[in-house]
């Protein structure tokens, strides 16, 4: 089955710096790659997603890149703010099944 | 107008007891899921239902039995609770494959 590796497990940055979280996946048939943000004690919420026919997608301060050849995708957050502090999860799924496989999460801390 | 709602939010029970968690979505989605989030924040899929039919059962002990009376509801019954069942259980739903998953607020189960 699909395996998603996520790095780093923790990331601490200063406010205003950029943060990058990287994920790799194992199944070349995966074609949907969402990113979820989970604040402490809250539910995971989608922040951005990308499909396999696109190499990059941007939404304000957040961007995701996908390298299908390397089976690698990354989340980039620019101009970080304290409210960006949360656990971020990458995930991957194959279009033909109903299974979304998550990475183990990255705890991002943005220091004021 | 909560999209995906779970009850109860907290559940504390003794080993050996049987308990249920209920989930309802008002989004008109066809697919619903149960995820388990352990103390290390790892999100792991347990079950997936599409149009009331079980699609995925991720090697979950048969003490866990999901039931979907209709497309809007997916309940989780757990028999003979064990200490290792302590976790946060999230219900989620998607409109179709490879689209945003909407999560419930989670049920924190503590087995003592």
Coordinates of N, CA and C in Angstrom, one line a residue:
Chain A
X1 N 0.8 -1.2 0.0 CA 0.0 0.0 0.0 C 0.8 1.3 0.0
X2 N 0.2 2.4 -0.1 CA 0.9 3.7 -0.1 C 1.6 3.9 1.2
X3 N 2.7 4.6 1.2 CA 3.5 5.0 2.3 C 3.9 6.4 2.1
X4 N 3.6 7.3 3.1 CA 4.0 8.7 3.0 C 4.9 9.1 4.1
X5 N 6.1 9.5 3.7 CA 7.1 10.0 4.7 C 7.1 11.5 4.7
X6 N 7.2 12.1 5.9 CA 7.1 13.5 6.1 C 8.3 14.0 7.0
X7 N 8.9 15.1 6.5 CA 10.1 15.6 7.3 C 10.0 17.2 7.2
X8 N 10.5 17.9 8.2 CA 10.9 17.3 9.5 C 9.7 17.0 10.4
X9 N 9.9 16.4 11.6 CA 8.8 16.2 12.5 C 8.5 17.4 13.3
X10 N 9.5 18.3 13.5 CA 9.3 19.5 14.2 C 10.1 20.6 13.4
X11 N 9.6 21.8 13.4 CA 10.2 22.9 12.7 C 9.9 24.2 13.5
X12 N 11.0 24.9 13.8 CA 10.8 26.2 14.6 C 11.4 27.3 13.8
X13 N 10.6 28.3 13.5 CA 11.1 29.5 12.7 C 10.8 30.8 13.4
X14 N 11.4 31.8 13.0 CA 11.1 33.1 13.5 C 10.0 33.8 12.6
X15 N 9.2 34.6 13.2 CA 8.1 35.2 12.5 C 8.7 36.0 11.3
X16 N 8.1 35.8 10.2 CA 8.5 36.4 8.9 C 9.4 35.6 8.1
X17 N 10.0 34.5 8.7 CA 10.8 33.6 7.9 C 9.9 32.6 7.1
X18 N 10.5 31.9 6.2 CA 9.8 30.9 5.4 C 9.9 29.5 6.1
X19 N 8.9 28.7 5.8 CA 9.0 27.3 6.4 C 8.7 26.3 5.2
X20 N 9.5 25.2 5.2 CA 9.3 24.2 4.1 C 9.1 22.9 4.8
X21 N 8.1 22.1 4.4 CA 7.9 20.8 4.8 C 7.9 19.9 3.6
X22 N 8.6 18.7 3.7 CA 8.7 17.9 2.6 C 8.1 16.5 2.8
X23 N 7.5 15.9 1.8 CA 6.9 14.6 1.8 C 7.3 13.8 0.6
X24 N 7.5 12.5 0.8 CA 7.7 11.6 -0.3 C 6.6 10.5 -0.2
X25 N 6.2 10.0 -1.4 CA 5.2 8.9 -1.4 C 5.8 7.7 -2.2
X26 N 5.2 6.6 -2.0 CA 5.7 5.4 -2.5 C 5.0 4.9 -3.8
X27 N 3.7 5.1 -3.9 CA 2.9 4.6 -5.0 C 2.8 5.5 -6.1
X28 N 3.4 5.2 -7.2 CA 3.4 6.1 -8.4 C 2.0 6.3 -9.0
X29 N 1.0 5.5 -8.5 CA -0.4 5.7 -9.0 C -1.1 6.8 -8.2
X30 N -0.5 7.3 -7.1 CA -1.1 8.4 -6.4 C -1.2 9.6 -7.2
X31 N -2.4 10.3 -7.1 CA -2.6 11.5 -8.0 C -3.2 12.7 -7.3
X32 N -3.4 12.6 -6.0 CA -4.0 13.7 -5.3 C -3.2 13.9 -4.0
X33 N -2.8 15.1 -3.7 CA -1.9 15.4 -2.6 C -2.3 16.6 -1.8
X34 N -3.1 16.4 -0.8 CA -3.6 17.5 0.0 C -2.7 17.8 1.2
X35 N -2.8 19.0 1.8 CA -2.1 19.3 3.0 C -3.2 19.8 4.0
X36 N -3.0 19.3 5.2 CA -4.0 19.7 6.3 C -3.2 20.4 7.4
X37 N -3.9 21.3 8.0 CA -3.4 22.0 9.2 C -4.3 21.7 10.4
X38 N -3.6 21.3 11.5 CA -4.4 20.9 12.7 C -3.8 21.8 13.8
X39 N -4.7 22.7 14.3 CA -4.3 23.5 15.5 C -4.6 22.6 16.7
X40 N -3.9 23.0 17.8 CA -4.0 22.2 19.0 C -5.5 22.1 19.5
X41 N -5.9 20.8 19.6 CA -7.2 20.5 20.1 C -8.3 20.7 19.1
X42 N -7.9 20.9 17.8 CA -8.9 21.2 16.8 C -8.9 20.0 15.7
X43 N -9.8 20.1 14.8 CA -9.8 19.1 13.7 C -8.9 19.5 12.6
X44 N -8.4 18.5 11.8 CA -7.6 18.9 10.6 C -8.4 19.6 9.6
X45 N -7.8 20.6 8.9 CA -8.5 21.3 7.9 C -7.6 21.5 6.7
X46 N -8.2 21.3 5.5 CA -7.4 21.5 4.3 C -7.0 22.9 4.1
X47 N -5.7 23.0 3.7 CA -5.2 24.4 3.4 C -4.8 24.5 2.0
X48 N -4.4 23.5 1.3 CA -4.1 23.5 -0.1 C -4.0 22.1 -0.6
X49 N -4.3 21.8 -1.9 CA -4.1 20.5 -2.4 C -3.6 20.7 -3.9
X50 N -3.0 19.6 -4.4 CA -2.5 19.6 -5.7 C -2.7 18.3 -6.4
X51 N -3.0 18.3 -7.7 CA -3.2 17.0 -8.4 C -2.0 16.7 -9.3
X52 N -1.9 15.5 -9.7 CA -0.7 15.1 -10.4 C -0.5 15.7 -11.8
X53 N -1.5 16.4 -12.3 CA -1.3 17.0 -13.6 C -0.8 18.5 -13.5
X54 N -0.4 18.8 -12.2 CA 0.0 20.2 -11.9 C 1.3 20.1 -11.2
X55 N 2.3 21.0 -11.5 CA 3.6 21.0 -10.8 C 3.7 21.9 -9.6
X56 N 2.8 22.9 -9.6 CA 2.9 23.9 -8.5 C 1.6 24.6 -8.4
X57 N 1.2 24.9 -7.1 CA 0.0 25.7 -6.9 C 0.3 26.6 -5.7
X58 N -0.3 27.8 -5.8 CA 0.0 28.8 -4.8 C -1.4 29.5 -4.4
X59 N -1.4 29.8 -3.1 CA -2.6 30.4 -2.5 C -2.1 31.4 -1.4
X60 N -1.9 32.6 -1.8 CA -1.4 33.7 -1.0 C 0.0 33.3 -0.4
X61 N 0.1 33.1 0.9 CA 1.5 32.8 1.5 C 1.8 31.3 1.4
X62 N 0.9 30.5 0.9 CA 1.1 29.1 0.9 C 1.3 28.6 -0.6
X63 N 2.3 27.7 -0.7 CA 2.5 27.1 -2.1 C 2.8 25.6 -1.9
X64 N 2.5 24.8 -2.9 CA 2.8 23.4 -2.9 C 3.5 23.1 -4.2
X65 N 4.5 22.3 -4.2 CA 5.2 21.8 -5.4 C 5.1 20.3 -5.4
X66 N 5.1 19.8 -6.6 CA 5.0 18.3 -6.8 C 6.0 17.9 -7.9
X67 N 6.8 16.9 -7.6 CA 7.8 16.3 -8.5 C 7.4 14.8 -8.6
X68 N 6.6 14.5 -9.7 CA 6.1 13.2 -9.8 C 7.2 12.2 -10.1
X69 N 8.2 12.6 -10.8 CA 9.3 11.7 -11.1 C 10.0 11.2 -9.8
X70 N 10.2 12.2 -8.9 CA 10.9 11.8 -7.7 C 9.9 11.4 -6.6
X71 N 8.6 11.4 -6.9 CA 7.6 11.1 -5.9 C 7.8 11.9 -4.7
X72 N 7.8 13.2 -4.9 CA 8.1 14.1 -3.8 C 7.2 15.4 -3.9
X73 N 6.7 15.9 -2.8 CA 6.0 17.1 -2.8 C 6.2 17.9 -1.5
X74 N 6.1 19.2 -1.6 CA 6.5 20.1 -0.5 C 5.5 21.2 -0.3
X75 N 5.5 21.6 0.9 CA 4.6 22.8 1.3 C 5.6 23.9 1.7
X76 N 5.3 25.1 1.1 CA 6.1 26.3 1.4 C 5.2 27.3 2.0
X77 N 5.6 27.8 3.2 CA 4.8 28.9 3.8 C 5.8 30.1 3.9
X78 N 5.4 31.2 3.3 CA 6.3 32.4 3.4 C 5.7 33.4 4.4
X79 N 6.6 34.3 4.8 CA 6.2 35.4 5.8 C 5.4 34.8 7.0
X80 N 5.9 33.8 7.6 CA 5.2 33.1 8.7 C 4.8 34.0 9.8
X81 N 3.6 33.6 10.4 CA 3.0 34.4 11.4 C 2.8 33.4 12.6
X82 N 2.7 34.0 13.8 CA 2.4 33.1 15.0 C 1.2 32.2 14.8
X83 N 0.2 32.7 14.1 CA -1.0 31.9 13.9 C -0.8 30.7 12.9
X84 N 0.3 30.7 12.3 CA 0.7 29.5 11.4 C 1.1 28.3 12.3
X85 N 1.4 28.6 13.6 CA 1.8 27.5 14.4 C 0.7 26.4 14.5
X86 N 1.1 25.2 14.2 CA 0.1 24.1 14.2 C 0.9 22.8 13.7
X87 N 0.2 21.7 13.7 CA 0.7 20.5 13.1 C 0.2 20.4 11.6
X88 N 1.1 20.2 10.7 CA 0.8 20.1 9.3 C 1.0 18.7 8.8
X89 N 0.0 18.2 8.1 CA 0.0 16.9 7.6 C 0.0 16.9 6.0
X90 N 0.9 16.1 5.4 CA 0.7 15.9 4.0 C 0.0 14.6 3.8
X91 N -0.6 14.3 2.7 CA -1.3 13.1 2.4 C -1.3 12.8 0.9
X92 N -1.6 11.5 0.6 CA -1.6 11.1 -0.8 C -2.7 10.1 -1.0
X93 N -3.3 10.1 -2.2 CA -4.3 9.1 -2.4 C -4.3 8.8 -3.9
X94 N -4.9 7.6 -4.2 CA -5.0 7.1 -5.6 C -6.4 7.3 -6.0
X95 N -6.7 7.8 -7.2 CA -8.0 8.1 -7.6 C -9.0 7.0 -7.6
X96 N -8.5 5.8 -7.6 CA -9.4 4.6 -7.7 C -9.8 4.0 -6.4
X97 N -9.3 4.6 -5.3 CA -9.7 4.0 -4.0 C -10.1 5.2 -3.1
X98 N -10.5 4.8 -1.9 CA -11.0 5.8 -1.0 C -10.1 6.0 0.2
X99 N -8.8 5.7 0.0 CA -7.9 5.7 1.1 C -7.0 6.9 1.0
X100 N -7.0 7.8 2.0 CA -6.1 8.9 2.1 C -5.1 8.6 3.1
X101 N -3.8 8.5 2.7 CA -2.7 8.1 3.6 C -2.0 9.4 4.0
X102 N -1.9 9.5 5.3 CA -1.3 10.7 5.9 C 0.2 10.5 6.2
X103 N 1.0 11.6 6.1 CA 2.3 11.5 6.7 C 2.2 11.7 8.2
X104 N 3.3 11.6 9.0 CA 3.2 11.6 10.4 C 3.1 13.0 11.0
X105 N 3.1 14.0 10.2 CA 2.9 15.4 10.7 C 4.2 16.1 11.0
X106 N 4.1 17.5 10.9 CA 5.2 18.4 11.3 C 4.6 19.4 12.2
X107 N 5.2 19.5 13.4 CA 4.8 20.5 14.4 C 5.6 21.8 14.0
X108 N 4.9 22.8 13.5 CA 5.5 24.1 13.1 C 5.3 25.1 14.3
X109 N 6.3 25.6 14.7 CA 6.2 26.7 15.8 C 6.8 28.0 15.2
X110 N 6.0 29.0 15.2 CA 6.5 30.3 14.7 C 6.7 31.2 15.9
X111 N 7.9 31.6 16.1 CA 8.2 32.4 17.3 C 8.1 33.9 17.0
X112 N 7.4 34.7 17.9 CA 7.2 36.1 17.6 C 8.6 36.8 17.7
Chain B
X1 N -25.0 25.0 11.9 CA -24.8 24.5 10.6 C -23.5 23.7 10.4
X2 N -23.2 23.0 11.5 CA -21.9 22.2 11.5 C -22.0 21.2 10.4
X3 N -20.8 21.1 9.6 CA -20.8 20.2 8.4 C -20.7 18.8 8.8
X4 N -19.7 18.4 9.7 CA -19.6 17.1 10.2 C -19.5 17.2 11.7
X5 N -20.4 16.5 12.3 CA -20.5 16.5 13.8 C -20.4 15.2 14.4
X6 N -19.7 15.1 15.5 CA -19.5 13.8 16.2 C -20.0 14.0 17.6
X7 N -20.5 12.9 18.2 CA -20.8 12.9 19.6 C -20.5 11.6 20.2
X8 N -20.0 11.5 21.4 CA -19.7 12.7 22.3 C -18.3 13.3 21.9
X9 N -18.0 14.4 22.5 CA -16.6 15.0 22.3 C -15.6 14.4 23.2
X10 N -16.0 14.0 24.4 CA -15.1 13.3 25.3 C -15.8 12.0 25.8
X11 N -15.0 11.0 26.0 CA -15.6 9.7 26.4 C -14.6 9.1 27.3
X12 N -14.9 8.9 28.6 CA -14.0 8.2 29.6 C -14.7 7.0 30.0
X13 N -14.1 5.9 29.9 CA -14.7 4.6 30.2 C -13.7 3.6 30.8
X14 N -14.2 2.6 31.4 CA -13.4 1.5 31.9 C -13.1 0.4 30.9
X15 N -12.0 -0.2 31.1 CA -11.6 -1.4 30.3 C -12.7 -2.4 30.3
X16 N -13.0 -3.0 29.2 CA -14.0 -4.0 29.1 C -15.4 -3.5 28.7
X17 N -15.6 -2.2 28.8 CA -16.9 -1.7 28.4 C -17.1 -1.6 26.9
X18 N -18.3 -1.4 26.5 CA -18.7 -1.2 25.1 C -19.2 0.2 25.0
X19 N -18.7 0.9 23.9 CA -19.1 2.3 23.7 C -19.4 2.6 22.2
X20 N -20.1 3.6 22.0 CA -20.4 4.0 20.6 C -20.1 5.5 20.4
X21 N -19.6 5.8 19.2 CA -19.5 7.2 18.8 C -20.3 7.5 17.5
X22 N -21.0 8.6 17.5 CA -21.9 8.8 16.4 C -21.3 10.0 15.5
X23 N -21.6 9.9 14.2 CA -21.2 10.9 13.3 C -22.2 11.2 12.3
X24 N -22.4 12.5 12.0 CA -23.4 12.9 11.0 C -22.8 14.0 10.2
X25 N -23.1 13.9 8.9 CA -22.7 15.0 8.0 C -23.9 15.6 7.2
X26 N -24.0 16.9 7.1 CA -25.1 17.5 6.4 C -24.6 18.1 5.1
X27 N -23.5 17.6 4.5 CA -22.9 18.1 3.3 C -23.4 17.4 2.0
X28 N -24.2 16.4 2.2 CA -24.6 15.6 1.0 C -23.6 14.8 0.4
X29 N -22.5 14.5 1.2 CA -21.4 13.7 0.7 C -21.7 12.2 0.6
X30 N -21.1 11.5 -0.3 CA -21.3 10.1 -0.5 C -20.4 9.2 0.4
X31 N -19.3 9.7 0.8 CA -18.3 8.9 1.4 C -17.9 9.4 2.8
X32 N -17.9 8.5 3.7 CA -17.5 8.8 5.1 C -16.4 7.9 5.6
X33 N -15.7 8.4 6.6 CA -14.5 7.7 7.1 C -14.4 7.8 8.6
X34 N -13.7 6.9 9.2 CA -13.2 7.0 10.6 C -11.7 6.9 10.6
X35 N -11.1 7.9 11.3 CA -9.7 7.9 11.4 C -9.4 7.9 12.9
X36 N -8.2 7.3 13.3 CA -7.7 7.2 14.6 C -6.5 8.1 14.7
X37 N -6.4 9.0 15.7 CA -5.2 9.8 15.9 C -4.7 9.4 17.3
X38 N -3.5 8.9 17.3 CA -2.9 8.4 18.5 C -2.2 9.6 19.2
X39 N -1.5 9.3 20.3 CA -0.9 10.3 21.1 C 0.3 11.0 20.4
X40 N 0.8 10.4 19.4 CA 1.9 11.0 18.6 C 1.3 11.8 17.4
X41 N 0.0 11.9 17.4 CA -0.7 12.7 16.3 C -0.8 12.0 15.0
X42 N -0.4 10.7 14.9 CA -0.5 10.0 13.6 C -2.0 9.8 13.3
X43 N -2.4 10.2 12.1 CA -3.7 10.0 11.6 C -3.8 8.7 10.7
X44 N -4.5 7.7 11.2 CA -4.6 6.5 10.4 C -6.0 6.1 10.1
X45 N -6.3 5.8 8.9 CA -7.6 5.5 8.5 C -8.0 4.1 9.1
X46 N -9.2 4.0 9.5 CA -9.8 2.8 10.0 C -10.8 2.2 9.0
X47 N -11.8 3.0 8.7 CA -12.8 2.5 7.8 C -13.2 3.6 6.8
X48 N -13.7 3.1 5.6 CA -14.3 4.0 4.7 C -15.6 3.4 4.1
X49 N -16.6 4.3 4.1 CA -17.9 3.8 3.5 C -18.3 4.7 2.4
X50 N -18.8 4.1 1.3 CA -19.3 4.9 0.2 C -20.8 4.5 0.0
X51 N -21.7 5.4 0.0 CA -23.1 5.1 -0.1 C -23.5 3.9 0.7
X52 N -23.2 4.0 2.0 CA -23.5 3.0 3.0 C -22.8 1.7 2.9
X53 N -21.9 1.5 1.9 CA -21.2 0.3 1.7 C -19.8 0.4 2.3
X54 N -19.3 -0.6 3.0 CA -18.0 -0.7 3.5 C -17.0 -0.8 2.3
X55 N -16.0 0.1 2.2 CA -15.1 0.1 1.1 C -13.7 -0.3 1.7
X56 N -13.3 0.2 2.8 CA -12.0 0.0 3.4 C -12.2 -0.4 4.8
X57 N -11.5 -1.5 5.2 CA -11.3 -1.9 6.6 C -9.9 -2.1 6.8
X58 N -9.2 -1.2 7.4 CA -7.7 -1.2 7.5 C -7.2 -2.1 8.7
X59 N -7.4 -3.4 8.6 CA -6.9 -4.3 9.6 C -7.2 -3.8 11.0
X60 N -8.4 -3.4 11.2 CA -8.8 -2.9 12.5 C -9.4 -4.1 13.3
X61 N -9.1 -4.3 14.6 CA -9.7 -5.4 15.3 C -11.2 -5.5 15.2
X62 N -11.7 -6.7 15.2 CA -13.1 -6.8 15.0 C -13.9 -6.4 16.2
X63 N -13.3 -5.9 17.2 CA -14.0 -5.2 18.3 C -14.6 -3.9 17.8
X64 N -14.0 -3.4 16.7 CA -14.5 -2.1 16.2 C -15.5 -2.5 15.1
X65 N -16.8 -2.0 15.2 CA -17.7 -2.3 14.2 C -18.4 -1.0 13.7
X66 N -18.2 -0.5 12.5 CA -18.9 0.7 12.0 C -20.2 0.3 11.5
X67 N -21.1 1.3 11.5 CA -22.5 1.1 10.9 C -22.9 2.3 10.3
X68 N -23.4 2.2 9.1 CA -23.9 3.3 8.3 C -25.4 3.2 8.0
X69 N -26.3 3.7 8.8 CA -27.7 3.5 8.5 C -28.2 4.3 7.3
X70 N -27.5 5.3 6.9 CA -27.7 6.1 5.7 C -26.5 6.9 5.3
X71 N -26.5 7.5 4.2 CA -25.3 8.2 3.7 C -24.8 9.3 4.6
X72 N -25.7 9.8 5.4 CA -25.4 11.0 6.2 C -24.8 10.6 7.6
X73 N -24.9 9.3 7.9 CA -24.4 8.9 9.2 C -23.5 7.7 9.2
X74 N -22.5 7.8 10.0 CA -21.5 6.6 10.2 C -21.1 6.6 11.6
X75 N -21.6 5.5 12.3 CA -21.4 5.3 13.7 C -20.3 4.3 13.9
X76 N -19.6 4.4 15.1 CA -18.5 3.5 15.4 C -18.8 2.8 16.8
X77 N -19.0 1.5 16.8 CA -19.2 0.8 18.1 C -17.9 0.1 18.4
X78 N -17.5 0.1 19.7 CA -16.3 -0.5 20.1 C -16.7 -1.4 21.3
X79 N -16.4 -2.7 21.1 CA -16.6 -3.7 22.2 C -15.4 -3.9 23.0
X80 N -15.6 -4.3 24.2 CA -14.4 -4.8 25.1 C -13.2 -3.8 25.0
X81 N -13.5 -2.6 25.4 CA -12.5 -1.5 25.2 C -11.2 -1.9 26.0
X82 N -10.0 -1.6 25.3 CA -8.7 -1.8 25.9 C -8.0 -0.5 26.1
X83 N -7.0 -0.5 26.9 CA -6.2 0.7 27.2 C -5.7 1.3 25.9
X84 N -5.2 0.5 25.0 CA -4.6 0.9 23.7 C -5.6 1.6 22.8
X85 N -6.9 1.5 23.1 CA -7.9 2.2 22.3 C -8.0 3.6 22.6
X86 N -7.3 4.1 23.6 CA -7.3 5.5 24.0 C -6.7 6.3 22.8
X87 N -7.5 7.3 22.3 CA -7.0 8.1 21.2 C -8.1 9.1 20.9
X88 N -7.8 9.9 19.9 CA -8.9 10.8 19.3 C -9.4 10.2 18.1
X89 N -10.7 10.0 18.0 CA -11.3 9.4 16.8 C -12.0 10.5 16.0
X90 N -11.6 10.6 14.7 CA -12.2 11.6 13.8 C -13.0 10.9 12.8
X91 N -14.2 11.5 12.6 CA -15.1 11.1 11.5 C -14.8 12.2 10.4
X92 N -14.9 11.8 9.1 CA -14.7 12.7 8.0 C -15.6 12.3 6.8
X93 N -15.8 13.2 5.9 CA -16.6 12.9 4.7 C -16.0 13.6 3.5
X94 N -16.2 13.1 2.4 CA -15.8 13.7 1.1 C -16.9 13.6 0.1
X95 N -17.0 14.5 -0.8 CA -18.0 14.5 -1.8 C -17.8 13.3 -2.8
X96 N -16.6 13.2 -3.2 CA -16.2 12.1 -4.1 C -14.7 11.8 -3.9
X97 N -14.2 10.9 -4.7 CA -12.8 10.6 -4.6 C -11.9 11.8 -4.8
X98 N -10.8 11.9 -4.1 CA -9.8 12.9 -4.3 C -10.3 14.3 -4.2
X99 N -11.2 14.5 -3.2 CA -11.6 15.9 -2.9 C -11.4 16.2 -1.4
X100 N -11.7 17.4 -1.0 CA -11.4 17.8 0.3 C -12.2 16.9 1.3
X101 N -11.4 16.5 2.4 CA -12.1 15.7 3.4 C -12.4 16.7 4.5
X102 N -13.7 16.7 5.0 CA -14.2 17.5 6.0 C -14.2 16.7 7.3
X103 N -13.5 17.1 8.3 CA -13.4 16.3 9.6 C -14.4 16.8 10.6
X104 N -14.9 15.9 11.4 CA -15.6 16.3 12.6 C -14.7 16.8 13.7
X105 N -15.2 17.2 14.8 CA -14.4 17.8 15.8 C -13.6 16.8 16.7
X106 N -13.8 15.6 16.4 CA -13.1 14.5 17.1 C -13.8 14.1 18.4
X107 N -13.5 12.8 18.8 CA -14.0 12.3 20.1 C -12.7 11.8 20.8
X108 N -12.4 12.4 21.9 CA -11.3 11.9 22.7 C -11.7 10.8 23.6
X109 N -11.3 9.6 23.3 CA -11.7 8.4 24.1 C -10.5 8.1 25.0
X110 N -10.8 8.0 26.3 CA -9.9 7.6 27.3 C -10.4 6.3 28.0
X111 N -9.6 5.3 27.9 CA -9.9 4.0 28.6 C -9.1 3.9 29.8
X112 N -9.7 3.7 31.0 CA -9.0 3.6 32.3 C -9.1 2.2 32.9

